[in-house]
PDB file of C-alpha atoms in Angstrom:
ATOM      1  CA  MET A   1      -8.275  26.890 -16.416  1.00 96.00           C
ATOM      2  CA  ARG A   2      -9.489  23.503 -17.420  1.00 97.00           C
ATOM      3  CA  VAL A   3     -13.059  22.535 -16.906  1.00 98.00           C
ATOM      4  CA  ALA A   4     -14.685  18.996 -17.604  1.00 97.00           C
ATOM      5  CA  PHE A   5     -18.329  18.637 -17.932  1.00 97.00           C
ATOM      6  CA  VAL A   6     -19.556  14.826 -17.050  1.00 94.00           C
ATOM      7  CA  GLY A   7     -22.805  13.132 -16.375  1.00 92.00           C
ATOM      8  CA  LYS A   8     -25.039  10.609 -17.292  1.00 88.00           C
ATOM      9  CA  GLY A   9     -25.987  10.013 -21.006  1.00 86.00           C
ATOM     10  CA  GLY A  10     -29.007  12.273 -21.605  1.00 86.00           C
ATOM     11  CA  SER A  11     -28.343  14.649 -18.773  1.00 90.00           C
ATOM     12  CA  GLY A  12     -27.716  17.516 -20.999  1.00 92.00           C
ATOM     13  CA  LYS A  13     -23.953  17.812 -20.323  1.00 94.00           C
ATOM     14  CA  THR A  14     -23.167  18.643 -23.914  1.00 95.00           C
ATOM     15  CA  THR A  15     -25.648  21.387 -24.157  1.00 94.00           C
ATOM     16  CA  VAL A  16     -24.428  23.133 -20.891  1.00 96.00           C
ATOM     17  CA  SER A  17     -20.666  22.614 -21.677  1.00 97.00           C
ATOM     18  CA  ALA A  18     -21.629  24.331 -24.991  1.00 96.00           C
ATOM     19  CA  LEU A  19     -23.572  27.088 -23.192  1.00 96.00           C
ATOM     20  CA  PHE A  20     -20.870  27.542 -20.948  1.00 98.00           C
ATOM     21  CA  ALA A  21     -18.308  27.650 -23.599  1.00 97.00           C
ATOM     22  CA  ARG A  22     -20.284  30.437 -25.338  1.00 96.00           C
ATOM     23  CA  TYR A  23     -20.861  32.522 -21.959  1.00 97.00           C
ATOM     24  CA  VAL A  24     -17.048  32.525 -21.413  1.00 97.00           C
ATOM     25  CA  ALA A  25     -16.132  33.538 -25.055  1.00 96.00           C
ATOM     26  CA  SER A  26     -18.742  36.523 -24.961  1.00 95.00           C
ATOM     27  CA  ARG A  27     -16.527  38.027 -22.424  1.00 95.00           C
ATOM     28  CA  GLY A  28     -13.758  38.216 -24.925  1.00 94.00           C
ATOM     29  CA  LEU A  29     -11.855  35.474 -23.166  1.00 95.00           C
ATOM     30  CA  PRO A  30      -9.949  32.751 -24.920  1.00 96.00           C
ATOM     31  CA  VAL A  31     -11.765  29.381 -24.773  1.00 97.00           C
ATOM     32  CA  VAL A  32     -11.276  26.194 -26.397  1.00 98.00           C
ATOM     33  CA  ALA A  33     -13.951  23.807 -26.197  1.00 98.00           C
ATOM     34  CA  ILE A  34     -13.209  20.033 -26.899  1.00 98.00           C
ATOM     35  CA  ASP A  35     -15.520  17.250 -27.875  1.00 97.00           C
ATOM     36  CA  ALA A  36     -14.200  14.325 -26.150  1.00 95.00           C
ATOM     37  CA  ASP A  37     -17.654  12.170 -26.196  1.00 92.00           C
ATOM     38  CA  ILE A  38     -17.922   9.087 -28.285  1.00 87.00           C
ATOM     39  CA  ASN A  39     -21.130  10.876 -29.438  1.00 87.00           C
ATOM     40  CA  GLN A  40     -19.500  13.911 -31.370  1.00 92.00           C
ATOM     41  CA  HIS A  41     -22.536  16.561 -30.784  1.00 93.00           C
ATOM     42  CA  LEU A  42     -20.526  19.531 -29.217  1.00 95.00           C
ATOM     43  CA  GLY A  43     -19.818  21.406 -32.795  1.00 94.00           C
ATOM     44  CA  MET A  44     -23.489  20.684 -33.717  1.00 93.00           C
ATOM     45  CA  VAL A  45     -24.662  22.348 -30.674  1.00 92.00           C
ATOM     46  CA  LEU A  46     -22.251  25.273 -30.983  1.00 93.00           C
ATOM     47  CA  GLY A  47     -23.936  25.840 -34.416  1.00 91.00           C
ATOM     48  CA  MET A  48     -21.504  24.269 -36.937  1.00 92.00           C
ATOM     49  CA  ASP A  49     -22.097  22.598 -40.079  1.00 91.00           C
ATOM     50  CA  GLU A  50     -20.695  19.221 -40.450  1.00 90.00           C
ATOM     51  CA  GLU A  51     -18.076  20.305 -43.179  1.00 93.00           C
ATOM     52  CA  ALA A  52     -17.022  23.172 -40.928  1.00 94.00           C
ATOM     53  CA  LEU A  53     -15.870  20.794 -38.092  1.00 95.00           C
ATOM     54  CA  PRO A  54     -12.299  20.496 -36.907  1.00 96.00           C
ATOM     55  CA  ARG A  55      -9.816  17.867 -38.086  1.00 96.00           C
ATOM     56  CA  PRO A  56     -10.061  14.825 -35.416  1.00 96.00           C
ATOM     57  CA  MET A  57      -7.461  14.713 -33.203  1.00 96.00           C
ATOM     58  CA  GLY A  58      -7.825  10.927 -32.570  1.00 93.00           C
ATOM     59  CA  SER A  59      -7.091  10.172 -36.129  1.00 92.00           C
ATOM     60  CA  HIS A  60      -3.822  12.055 -36.298  1.00 95.00           C
ATOM     61  CA  LEU A  61      -2.100  10.967 -33.157  1.00 95.00           C
ATOM     62  CA  THR A  62       1.215  10.315 -34.832  1.00 96.00           C
ATOM     63  CA  GLU A  63       1.284  13.806 -36.019  1.00 97.00           C
ATOM     64  CA  ILE A  64       0.618  15.229 -32.650  1.00 97.00           C
ATOM     65  CA  LYS A  65       3.007  13.008 -30.833  1.00 98.00           C
ATOM     66  CA  GLU A  66       5.868  14.001 -33.278  1.00 97.00           C
ATOM     67  CA  TRP A  67       5.311  17.881 -32.594  1.00 97.00           C
ATOM     68  CA  LEU A  68       4.588  17.542 -29.023  1.00 98.00           C
ATOM     69  CA  ARG A  69       7.953  15.723 -28.380  1.00 97.00           C
ATOM     70  CA  GLY A  70      10.182  17.956 -29.852  1.00 97.00           C
ATOM     71  CA  ASP A  71      13.786  16.949 -29.157  1.00 96.00           C
ATOM     72  CA  ASN A  72      12.955  15.518 -25.685  1.00 98.00           C
ATOM     73  CA  PRO A  73      15.834  12.947 -25.450  1.00 97.00           C
ATOM     74  CA  ARG A  74      13.750  10.650 -23.231  1.00 98.00           C
ATOM     75  CA  ILE A  75      11.039   9.937 -26.012  1.00 98.00           C
ATOM     76  CA  SER A  76      12.779   7.807 -28.551  1.00 95.00           C
ATOM     77  CA  SER A  77      10.047   7.994 -31.158  1.00 97.00           C
ATOM     78  CA  ALA A  78       6.626   8.669 -31.437  1.00 96.00           C
ATOM     79  CA  ALA A  79       5.529   5.272 -31.287  1.00 96.00           C
ATOM     80  CA  THR A  80       6.577   5.081 -27.651  1.00 97.00           C
ATOM     81  CA  MET A  81       4.813   8.054 -27.067  1.00 97.00           C
ATOM     82  CA  VAL A  82       1.658   7.122 -25.095  1.00 96.00           C
ATOM     83  CA  LYS A  83      -1.409   9.100 -23.988  1.00 94.00           C
ATOM     84  CA  THR A  84       0.182   9.582 -20.486  1.00 95.00           C
ATOM     85  CA  THR A  85       3.612  10.381 -21.325  1.00 97.00           C
ATOM     86  CA  PRO A  86       4.533  13.465 -19.459  1.00 97.00           C
ATOM     87  CA  PRO A  87       6.452  16.514 -21.122  1.00 97.00           C
ATOM     88  CA  GLY A  88      10.233  16.977 -19.867  1.00 97.00           C
ATOM     89  CA  GLN A  89      13.224  19.275 -21.055  1.00 96.00           C
ATOM     90  CA  GLY A  90      13.012  19.446 -24.912  1.00 96.00           C
ATOM     91  CA  SER A  91       9.303  18.899 -25.270  1.00 97.00           C
ATOM     92  CA  ARG A  92       7.055  21.397 -26.815  1.00 97.00           C
ATOM     93  CA  LEU A  93       4.424  22.836 -24.797  1.00 96.00           C
ATOM     94  CA  LEU A  94       1.341  24.608 -25.870  1.00 96.00           C
ATOM     95  CA  GLU A  95      -0.458  27.901 -24.877  1.00 94.00           C
ATOM     96  CA  LEU A  96      -3.863  28.550 -25.576  1.00 95.00           C
ATOM     97  CA  PRO A  97      -4.662  30.636 -28.818  1.00 94.00           C
ATOM     98  CA  PRO A  98      -5.980  34.198 -28.469  1.00 93.00           C
ATOM     99  CA  ALA A  99      -9.936  34.701 -28.217  1.00 92.00           C
ATOM    100  CA  ALA A 100     -11.369  33.695 -31.486  1.00 87.00           C
ATOM    101  CA  SER A 101     -13.439  37.091 -31.627  1.00 85.00           C
ATOM    102  CA  THR A 102      -9.892  38.819 -31.717  1.00 86.00           C
ATOM    103  CA  GLY A 103      -9.396  37.558 -35.195  1.00 83.00           C
ATOM    104  CA  LEU A 104      -5.700  36.639 -34.345  1.00 81.00           C
ATOM    105  CA  SER A 105      -4.517  33.039 -35.392  1.00 80.00           C
ATOM    106  CA  ALA A 106      -2.931  30.333 -33.223  1.00 82.00           C
ATOM    107  CA  THR A 107       0.676  30.186 -33.139  1.00 83.00           C
ATOM    108  CA  ASP A 108       1.570  26.217 -32.798  1.00 94.00           C
ATOM    109  CA  PRO A 109       0.680  23.687 -35.471  1.00 96.00           C
ATOM    110  CA  ILE A 110      -1.522  21.628 -33.109  1.00 97.00           C
ATOM    111  CA  HIS A 111      -4.052  24.551 -32.671  1.00 96.00           C
ATOM    112  CA  GLU A 112      -3.346  25.764 -36.277  1.00 96.00           C
ATOM    113  CA  GLY A 113      -4.201  22.207 -37.514  1.00 96.00           C
ATOM    114  CA  PHE A 114      -6.961  21.085 -35.123  1.00 97.00           C
ATOM    115  CA  ALA A 115      -8.907  24.261 -33.766  1.00 97.00           C
ATOM    116  CA  VAL A 116     -11.563  25.881 -35.599  1.00 96.00           C
ATOM    117  CA  ALA A 117     -13.482  29.035 -34.790  1.00 95.00           C
ATOM    118  CA  ALA A 118     -17.133  28.095 -33.774  1.00 94.00           C
ATOM    119  CA  PRO A 119     -19.937  30.569 -34.034  1.00 89.00           C
ATOM    120  CA  TYR A 120     -20.265  32.957 -31.164  1.00 86.00           C
ATOM    121  CA  GLY A 121     -16.658  32.800 -30.168  1.00 86.00           C
ATOM    122  CA  PRO A 122     -15.249  29.710 -29.002  1.00 95.00           C
ATOM    123  CA  TRP A 123     -12.576  27.593 -30.728  1.00 97.00           C
ATOM    124  CA  LEU A 124     -13.360  23.756 -31.180  1.00 97.00           C
ATOM    125  CA  MET A 125     -11.292  20.933 -31.185  1.00 98.00           C
ATOM    126  CA  ALA A 126     -12.592  17.338 -31.347  1.00 97.00           C
ATOM    127  CA  THR A 127     -11.286  13.712 -30.801  1.00 95.00           C
ATOM    128  CA  GLY A 128     -13.460  12.713 -33.497  1.00 88.00           C
ATOM    129  CA  PRO A 129     -16.171   9.812 -34.177  1.00 78.00           C
ATOM    130  CA  PHE A 130     -15.336   5.943 -34.599  1.00 60.00           C
ATOM    131  CA  GLY A 131     -14.795   5.134 -38.404  1.00 61.00           C
ATOM    132  CA  GLU A 132     -15.727   2.085 -39.933  1.00 56.00           C
ATOM    133  CA  SER A 133     -12.025   0.868 -39.377  1.00 55.00           C
ATOM    134  CA  ASP A 134     -12.279   1.333 -35.888  1.00 54.00           C
ATOM    135  CA  LEU A 135     -15.624  -0.622 -35.376  1.00 48.00           C
ATOM    136  CA  GLY A 136     -14.987  -3.934 -33.452  1.00 48.00           C
ATOM    137  CA  VAL A 137     -11.339  -3.246 -33.074  1.00 43.00           C
ATOM    138  CA  ALA A 138     -10.397  -0.116 -31.486  1.00 50.00           C
ATOM    139  CA  CYS A 139     -11.088   1.338 -28.042  1.00 52.00           C
ATOM    140  CA  TYR A 140     -12.468   5.057 -27.905  1.00 52.00           C
ATOM    141  CA  HIS A 141      -9.936   5.827 -25.118  1.00 61.00           C
ATOM    142  CA  SER A 142      -7.328   5.585 -28.104  1.00 69.00           C
ATOM    143  CA  LYS A 143      -8.944   8.668 -29.441  1.00 81.00           C
ATOM    144  CA  VAL A 144      -9.438  10.400 -26.140  1.00 90.00           C
ATOM    145  CA  GLY A 145      -5.692   9.831 -25.257  1.00 91.00           C
ATOM    146  CA  ALA A 146      -5.019  13.023 -27.669  1.00 94.00           C
ATOM    147  CA  VAL A 147      -6.814  15.207 -25.235  1.00 95.00           C
ATOM    148  CA  GLU A 148      -4.888  13.757 -22.446  1.00 95.00           C
ATOM    149  CA  LEU A 149      -1.611  14.595 -24.459  1.00 96.00           C
ATOM    150  CA  TYR A 150      -3.060  17.882 -25.229  1.00 97.00           C
ATOM    151  CA  LEU A 151      -3.802  18.791 -21.551  1.00 97.00           C
ATOM    152  CA  ASN A 152      -0.330  17.400 -20.338  1.00 97.00           C
ATOM    153  CA  HIS A 153       1.533  19.684 -22.555  1.00 97.00           C
ATOM    154  CA  LEU A 154      -0.731  22.809 -22.018  1.00 97.00           C
ATOM    155  CA  VAL A 155       0.372  25.627 -19.819  1.00 96.00           C
ATOM    156  CA  ASP A 156      -2.754  27.715 -19.039  1.00 95.00           C
ATOM    157  CA  GLY A 157      -3.643  30.200 -16.690  1.00 88.00           C
ATOM    158  CA  PRO A 158      -6.372  32.543 -15.306  1.00 90.00           C
ATOM    159  CA  GLY A 159      -8.490  34.008 -17.750  1.00 95.00           C
ATOM    160  CA  GLN A 160      -7.749  31.117 -19.985  1.00 96.00           C
ATOM    161  CA  TYR A 161     -10.407  28.244 -20.209  1.00 98.00           C
ATOM    162  CA  VAL A 162     -10.554  24.688 -21.728  1.00 98.00           C
ATOM    163  CA  VAL A 163     -13.973  23.164 -21.627  1.00 98.00           C
ATOM    164  CA  VAL A 164     -14.148  19.712 -22.369  1.00 97.00           C
ATOM    165  CA  ASP A 165     -17.417  17.614 -22.960  1.00 97.00           C
ATOM    166  CA  MET A 166     -16.353  14.299 -21.597  1.00 94.00           C
ATOM    167  CA  THR A 167     -17.674  10.747 -22.331  1.00 88.00           C
ATOM    168  CA  ALA A 168     -20.851   9.709 -20.428  1.00 83.00           C
ATOM    169  CA  GLY A 169     -21.190   8.158 -17.143  1.00 73.00           C
ATOM    170  CA  ALA A 170     -18.158   7.147 -15.115  1.00 69.00           C
ATOM    171  CA  ASP A 171     -16.239   5.853 -18.316  1.00 69.00           C
ATOM    172  CA  SER A 172     -13.873   8.921 -17.905  1.00 71.00           C
ATOM    173  CA  PHE A 173     -11.877   6.907 -15.068  1.00 74.00           C
ATOM    174  CA  ALA A 174     -10.626   4.666 -17.754  1.00 70.00           C
ATOM    175  CA  SER A 175      -7.547   6.625 -17.721  1.00 76.00           C
ATOM    176  CA  GLY A 176      -6.012   9.589 -15.947  1.00 85.00           C
ATOM    177  CA  LEU A 177      -8.057  12.139 -17.788  1.00 91.00           C
ATOM    178  CA  PHE A 178     -10.093  12.841 -15.060  1.00 92.00           C
ATOM    179  CA  THR A 179      -7.224  14.329 -12.925  1.00 94.00           C
ATOM    180  CA  ARG A 180      -6.315  16.889 -15.799  1.00 94.00           C
ATOM    181  CA  PHE A 181      -9.061  19.449 -14.704  1.00 96.00           C
ATOM    182  CA  ASP A 182      -8.980  22.301 -12.343  1.00 97.00           C
ATOM    183  CA  LEU A 183     -13.084  21.817 -11.826  1.00 97.00           C
ATOM    184  CA  THR A 184     -15.324  18.872 -12.923  1.00 96.00           C
ATOM    185  CA  PHE A 185     -18.856  20.110 -13.265  1.00 97.00           C
ATOM    186  CA  LEU A 186     -21.490  17.084 -13.122  1.00 96.00           C
ATOM    187  CA  VAL A 187     -24.456  17.561 -14.767  1.00 96.00           C
ATOM    188  CA  ALA A 188     -27.148  15.712 -12.855  1.00 96.00           C
ATOM    189  CA  GLU A 189     -31.030  15.450 -13.540  1.00 96.00           C
ATOM    190  CA  PRO A 190     -33.214  15.243 -10.374  1.00 96.00           C
ATOM    191  CA  THR A 191     -33.542  11.515 -10.625  1.00 95.00           C
ATOM    192  CA  ARG A 192     -32.246   8.226  -9.047  1.00 94.00           C
ATOM    193  CA  GLN A 193     -29.676   7.595 -12.067  1.00 92.00           C
ATOM    194  CA  GLY A 194     -28.739  11.157 -12.376  1.00 91.00           C
ATOM    195  CA  VAL A 195     -27.546  11.077  -8.631  1.00 93.00           C
ATOM    196  CA  GLY A 196     -26.374   7.685  -8.889  1.00 92.00           C
ATOM    197  CA  VAL A 197     -23.464   8.551 -11.452  1.00 91.00           C
ATOM    198  CA  TYR A 198     -22.673  11.564  -9.053  1.00 93.00           C
ATOM    199  CA  ARG A 199     -22.195   9.295  -6.271  1.00 92.00           C
ATOM    200  CA  GLN A 200     -20.007   6.961  -8.564  1.00 90.00           C
ATOM    201  CA  TYR A 201     -18.033   9.846  -9.796  1.00 90.00           C
ATOM    202  CA  ARG A 202     -17.569  11.254  -6.301  1.00 90.00           C
ATOM    203  CA  GLU A 203     -16.171   8.218  -4.770  1.00 90.00           C
ATOM    204  CA  TYR A 204     -13.715   7.616  -7.558  1.00 88.00           C
ATOM    205  CA  ALA A 205     -12.588  11.335  -7.498  1.00 89.00           C
ATOM    206  CA  ALA A 206     -12.114  11.552  -3.742  1.00 88.00           C
ATOM    207  CA  ASP A 207      -8.861   9.756  -3.594  1.00 89.00           C
ATOM    208  CA  TYR A 208      -7.234  12.135  -6.291  1.00 92.00           C
ATOM    209  CA  GLY A 209      -8.306  15.563  -4.893  1.00 91.00           C
ATOM    210  CA  VAL A 210     -10.499  16.129  -8.022  1.00 93.00           C
ATOM    211  CA  ALA A 211     -12.903  19.111  -7.241  1.00 95.00           C
ATOM    212  CA  VAL A 212     -16.444  18.282  -8.350  1.00 95.00           C
ATOM    213  CA  ALA A 213     -19.352  20.524  -8.444  1.00 97.00           C
ATOM    214  CA  VAL A 214     -22.942  19.727  -9.350  1.00 98.00           C
ATOM    215  CA  VAL A 215     -25.152  21.292 -12.061  1.00 98.00           C
ATOM    216  CA  GLY A 216     -28.620  20.268 -11.591  1.00 97.00           C
ATOM    217  CA  ASN A 217     -30.316  20.205 -15.032  1.00 96.00           C
ATOM    218  CA  LYS A 218     -33.924  19.888 -16.246  1.00 94.00           C
ATOM    219  CA  VAL A 219     -35.149  21.034 -12.829  1.00 95.00           C
ATOM    220  CA  GLN A 220     -38.726  21.671 -12.752  1.00 94.00           C
ATOM    221  CA  SER A 221     -39.887  22.158  -9.154  1.00 96.00           C
ATOM    222  CA  PRO A 222     -38.865  22.986  -5.543  1.00 96.00           C
ATOM    223  CA  GLN A 223     -39.343  19.282  -4.975  1.00 98.00           C
ATOM    224  CA  ASP A 224     -36.575  18.567  -7.816  1.00 97.00           C
ATOM    225  CA  VAL A 225     -34.225  20.900  -5.896  1.00 97.00           C
ATOM    226  CA  ALA A 226     -34.927  19.386  -2.641  1.00 98.00           C
ATOM    227  CA  PHE A 227     -34.025  15.820  -4.172  1.00 98.00           C
ATOM    228  CA  LEU A 228     -30.939  17.087  -5.518  1.00 98.00           C
ATOM    229  CA  ARG A 229     -29.857  18.777  -2.122  1.00 97.00           C
ATOM    230  CA  GLU A 230     -30.808  15.636  -0.241  1.00 97.00           C
ATOM    231  CA  HIS A 231     -28.453  13.422  -2.215  1.00 96.00           C
ATOM    232  CA  VAL A 232     -25.570  15.704  -3.228  1.00 97.00           C
ATOM    233  CA  GLY A 233     -25.621  17.968  -0.630  1.00 97.00           C
ATOM    234  CA  SER A 234     -23.119  21.168  -0.747  1.00 96.00           C
ATOM    235  CA  ASP A 235     -21.858  19.849  -3.997  1.00 97.00           C
ATOM    236  CA  LEU A 236     -24.966  21.327  -5.583  1.00 98.00           C
ATOM    237  CA  LEU A 237     -23.774  24.511  -7.118  1.00 98.00           C
ATOM    238  CA  VAL A 238     -26.716  25.655  -9.425  1.00 98.00           C
ATOM    239  CA  CYS A 239     -29.860  24.450 -10.739  1.00 97.00           C
ATOM    240  CA  LEU A 240     -31.114  24.902 -14.492  1.00 96.00           C
ATOM    241  CA  GLY A 241     -34.713  24.763 -15.532  1.00 92.00           C
ATOM    242  CA  HIS A 242     -36.426  24.350 -18.682  1.00 87.00           C
ATOM    243  CA  SER A 243     -35.318  26.862 -21.275  1.00 90.00           C
ATOM    244  CA  GLY A 244     -37.352  27.617 -24.221  1.00 90.00           C
ATOM    245  CA  VAL A 245     -34.277  29.350 -25.631  1.00 90.00           C
ATOM    246  CA  VAL A 246     -31.973  26.323 -25.093  1.00 88.00           C
ATOM    247  CA  ARG A 247     -34.760  24.110 -26.678  1.00 88.00           C
ATOM    248  CA  GLY A 248     -34.584  26.058 -29.647  1.00 87.00           C
ATOM    249  CA  MET A 249     -30.808  25.903 -29.745  1.00 83.00           C
ATOM    250  CA  GLU A 250     -31.229  21.973 -29.669  1.00 83.00           C
ATOM    251  CA  GLN A 251     -33.642  22.249 -32.474  1.00 85.00           C
ATOM    252  CA  GLY A 252     -31.171  24.217 -34.420  1.00 82.00           C
ATOM    253  CA  ARG A 253     -32.472  27.694 -34.019  1.00 86.00           C
ATOM    254  CA  PRO A 254     -29.717  30.370 -33.766  1.00 86.00           C
ATOM    255  CA  PHE A 255     -30.035  32.697 -30.672  1.00 89.00           C
ATOM    256  CA  GLY A 256     -28.031  35.219 -28.623  1.00 89.00           C
ATOM    257  CA  LEU A 257     -26.906  34.857 -24.985  1.00 91.00           C
ATOM    258  CA  GLU A 258     -29.271  38.011 -24.469  1.00 92.00           C
ATOM    259  CA  ASP A 259     -32.167  35.807 -25.352  1.00 92.00           C
ATOM    260  CA  LEU A 260     -31.646  33.378 -22.352  1.00 93.00           C
ATOM    261  CA  GLU A 261     -33.769  33.364 -19.239  1.00 93.00           C
ATOM    262  CA  PRO A 262     -32.530  35.402 -16.449  1.00 93.00           C
ATOM    263  CA  GLU A 263     -32.069  32.318 -14.414  1.00 94.00           C
ATOM    264  CA  VAL A 264     -29.844  30.408 -17.115  1.00 95.00           C
ATOM    265  CA  SER A 265     -27.849  33.579 -17.560  1.00 95.00           C
ATOM    266  CA  SER A 266     -27.157  33.807 -13.861  1.00 96.00           C
ATOM    267  CA  GLY A 267     -26.478  29.880 -13.725  1.00 97.00           C
ATOM    268  CA  LEU A 268     -23.831  30.237 -16.198  1.00 97.00           C
ATOM    269  CA  GLY A 269     -22.276  33.151 -14.378  1.00 98.00           C
ATOM    270  CA  ALA A 270     -22.012  31.102 -11.288  1.00 98.00           C
ATOM    271  CA  LEU A 271     -20.448  28.378 -13.118  1.00 98.00           C
ATOM    272  CA  LEU A 272     -17.647  30.771 -14.281  1.00 98.00           C
ATOM    273  CA  GLU A 273     -17.286  32.401 -10.754  1.00 98.00           C
ATOM    274  CA  ALA A 274     -16.563  28.784  -9.284  1.00 98.00           C
ATOM    275  CA  VAL A 275     -14.037  28.050 -11.915  1.00 98.00           C
ATOM    276  CA  ASP A 276     -12.236  31.469 -11.559  1.00 97.00           C
ATOM    277  CA  GLY A 277     -12.389  30.991  -7.656  1.00 96.00           C
ATOM    278  CA  ARG A 278      -9.986  28.049  -8.061  1.00 95.00           C
ATOM    279  CA  GLU A 279      -6.339  28.060  -7.474  1.00 94.00           C
ATOM    280  CA  LYS A 280      -4.182  26.223 -10.100  1.00 94.00           C
ATOM    281  CA  ASP A 281      -2.378  23.210  -8.289  1.00 94.00           C
ATOM    282  CA  TRP A 282       0.494  22.598 -10.653  1.00 96.00           C
ATOM    283  CA  GLU A 283       2.398  20.525  -8.031  1.00 95.00           C
ATOM    284  CA  ARG A 284      -0.770  18.309  -8.058  1.00 95.00           C
ATOM    285  CA  PHE A 285      -0.987  18.175 -11.831  1.00 96.00           C
ATOM    286  CA  GLY A 286       2.527  17.184 -12.250  1.00 96.00           C
ATOM    287  CA  ARG A 287       2.561  14.685  -9.623  1.00 96.00           C
ATOM    288  CA  GLN A 288      -0.650  12.820 -10.920  1.00 96.00           C
ATOM    289  CA  THR A 289       0.601  12.995 -14.427  1.00 96.00           C
ATOM    290  CA  VAL A 290       3.571  11.100 -13.381  1.00 97.00           C
ATOM    291  CA  GLU A 291       1.475   8.629 -11.304  1.00 96.00           C
ATOM    292  CA  PHE A 292      -0.826   7.652 -14.065  1.00 95.00           C
ATOM    293  CA  HIS A 293       1.990   7.266 -16.883  1.00 97.00           C
ATOM    294  CA  LEU A 294       3.562   4.915 -14.293  1.00 97.00           C
ATOM    295  CA  ARG A 295       0.395   2.897 -13.987  1.00 95.00           C
ATOM    296  CA  ASN A 296      -0.158   2.599 -17.433  1.00 95.00           C
ATOM    297  CA  ALA A 297       3.403   1.836 -18.165  1.00 97.00           C
ATOM    298  CA  ARG A 298       3.281  -1.226 -15.835  1.00 97.00           C
ATOM    299  CA  ALA A 299      -0.183  -2.204 -17.051  1.00 96.00           C
ATOM    300  CA  TRP A 300       0.204  -2.207 -20.721  1.00 95.00           C
ATOM    301  CA  ALA A 301       2.585   0.454 -22.216  1.00 96.00           C
ATOM    302  CA  ASN A 302       5.880  -1.182 -21.591  1.00 98.00           C
ATOM    303  CA  ARG A 303       4.612  -4.342 -23.150  1.00 97.00           C
ATOM    304  CA  ALA A 304       3.105  -2.531 -26.138  1.00 96.00           C
ATOM    305  CA  THR A 305       6.117  -0.247 -26.950  1.00 97.00           C
ATOM    306  CA  GLY A 306       8.895  -2.786 -26.007  1.00 97.00           C
ATOM    307  CA  GLU A 307      10.454  -0.213 -23.553  1.00 97.00           C
ATOM    308  CA  ASP A 308      10.332   0.933 -19.740  1.00 98.00           C
ATOM    309  CA  LEU A 309       8.552   3.906 -20.180  1.00 98.00           C
ATOM    310  CA  ALA A 310       9.332   5.156 -16.819  1.00 98.00           C
ATOM    311  CA  ALA A 311      12.368   6.349 -18.481  1.00 98.00           C
ATOM    312  CA  GLN A 312      10.399   8.870 -19.979  1.00 98.00           C
ATOM    313  CA  ILE A 313       9.819  10.766 -16.644  1.00 98.00           C
ATOM    314  CA  ASP A 314      12.109  13.790 -16.373  1.00 97.00           C
ATOM    315  CA  PRO A 315      12.842  14.482 -12.633  1.00 96.00           C
ATOM    316  CA  ASP A 316      14.007  17.868 -13.114  1.00 95.00           C
ATOM    317  CA  PHE A 317      11.010  19.158 -15.215  1.00 96.00           C
ATOM    318  CA  VAL A 318       8.781  21.397 -13.399  1.00 93.00           C
ATOM    319  CA  PHE A 319       5.252  21.795 -14.500  1.00 93.00           C
ATOM    320  CA  GLY A 320       3.926  25.276 -14.694  1.00 90.00           C
ATOM    321  CA  PRO A 321       4.086  28.900 -16.509  1.00 85.00           C
ATOM    322  CA  THR A 322       7.816  29.173 -16.081  1.00 68.00           C
ATOM    323  CA  ARG A 323       8.534  26.208 -18.453  1.00 51.00           C
ATOM    324  CA  VAL A 324       6.731  27.322 -21.574  1.00 47.00           C
ATOM    325  CA  SER A 325       8.578  26.190 -24.643  1.00 48.00           C
ATOM    326  CA  LEU A 326       7.738  28.427 -27.260  1.00 46.00           C
ATOM    327  CA  PRO A 327       6.598  26.649 -30.858  1.00 48.00           C
ATOM    328  CA  ARG A 328       9.580  25.807 -33.268  1.00 47.00           C
TER     329      ARG A 328
END
């Protein structure tokens, strides 16, 4: 199951996504956490040292594309494979690696090359930060495109989890990535700015059947809860208040999940229950993958590659677990 954490900058979405990834991993379940934010802090919040961070996916797009395209005859080269390119017959598909706590390794070059075991259980992948060569000439969405390709080629199911810490605000809508998830958690503070991002996200997502649930964060009083309920209604799933343990985590002090305040633990449990309550809709996933690929092809990708990328769509390919292609 794919889960996105979004919200205004400073809302605490990275902290909440890290806590959720740890919570899922503590149950012995396979979980891959992906840092897709331009501010690459998820690894740090998960307790990783800088030298232990994974190879950045965004800096190795050609390598990723070459492996994923396999011998798909509709994709002439890695250079013509764009962030929205859907899989087809001959493409290599991905399955999540076993839970990091099992000590078992990944069985495909993408997870072997770009995922590392973080402390406390989850695997970590990352788009990577801007480098000096990117400044002033590159768009961060080119790096996030690695995550879109990854999710387009991933076959996951119940009891398996991908947790993506997304870019702040409504910037996620600059591509079709926002439709790649089973559930999106919008982390909102009880402020006008916080609920403003919610309204914007909800408006954009409504036309695409994107499920959104609100996580109230930094909630300090019943008035804060009432404010959120007034503005987000039934989309409010859970409220998280001040946590001394979480503040210690943000300051770099290690802790166990058993140290969390009961209301934080129960809140994380409610998030997992909400994810597990979703039914994966492979038909919608496939339809929207094709839709956004055609949009991008017409808008810029045909011109950029010199090909009609509509030809990359395989009309006979069916998205879902029956089409897993084992790594070669």
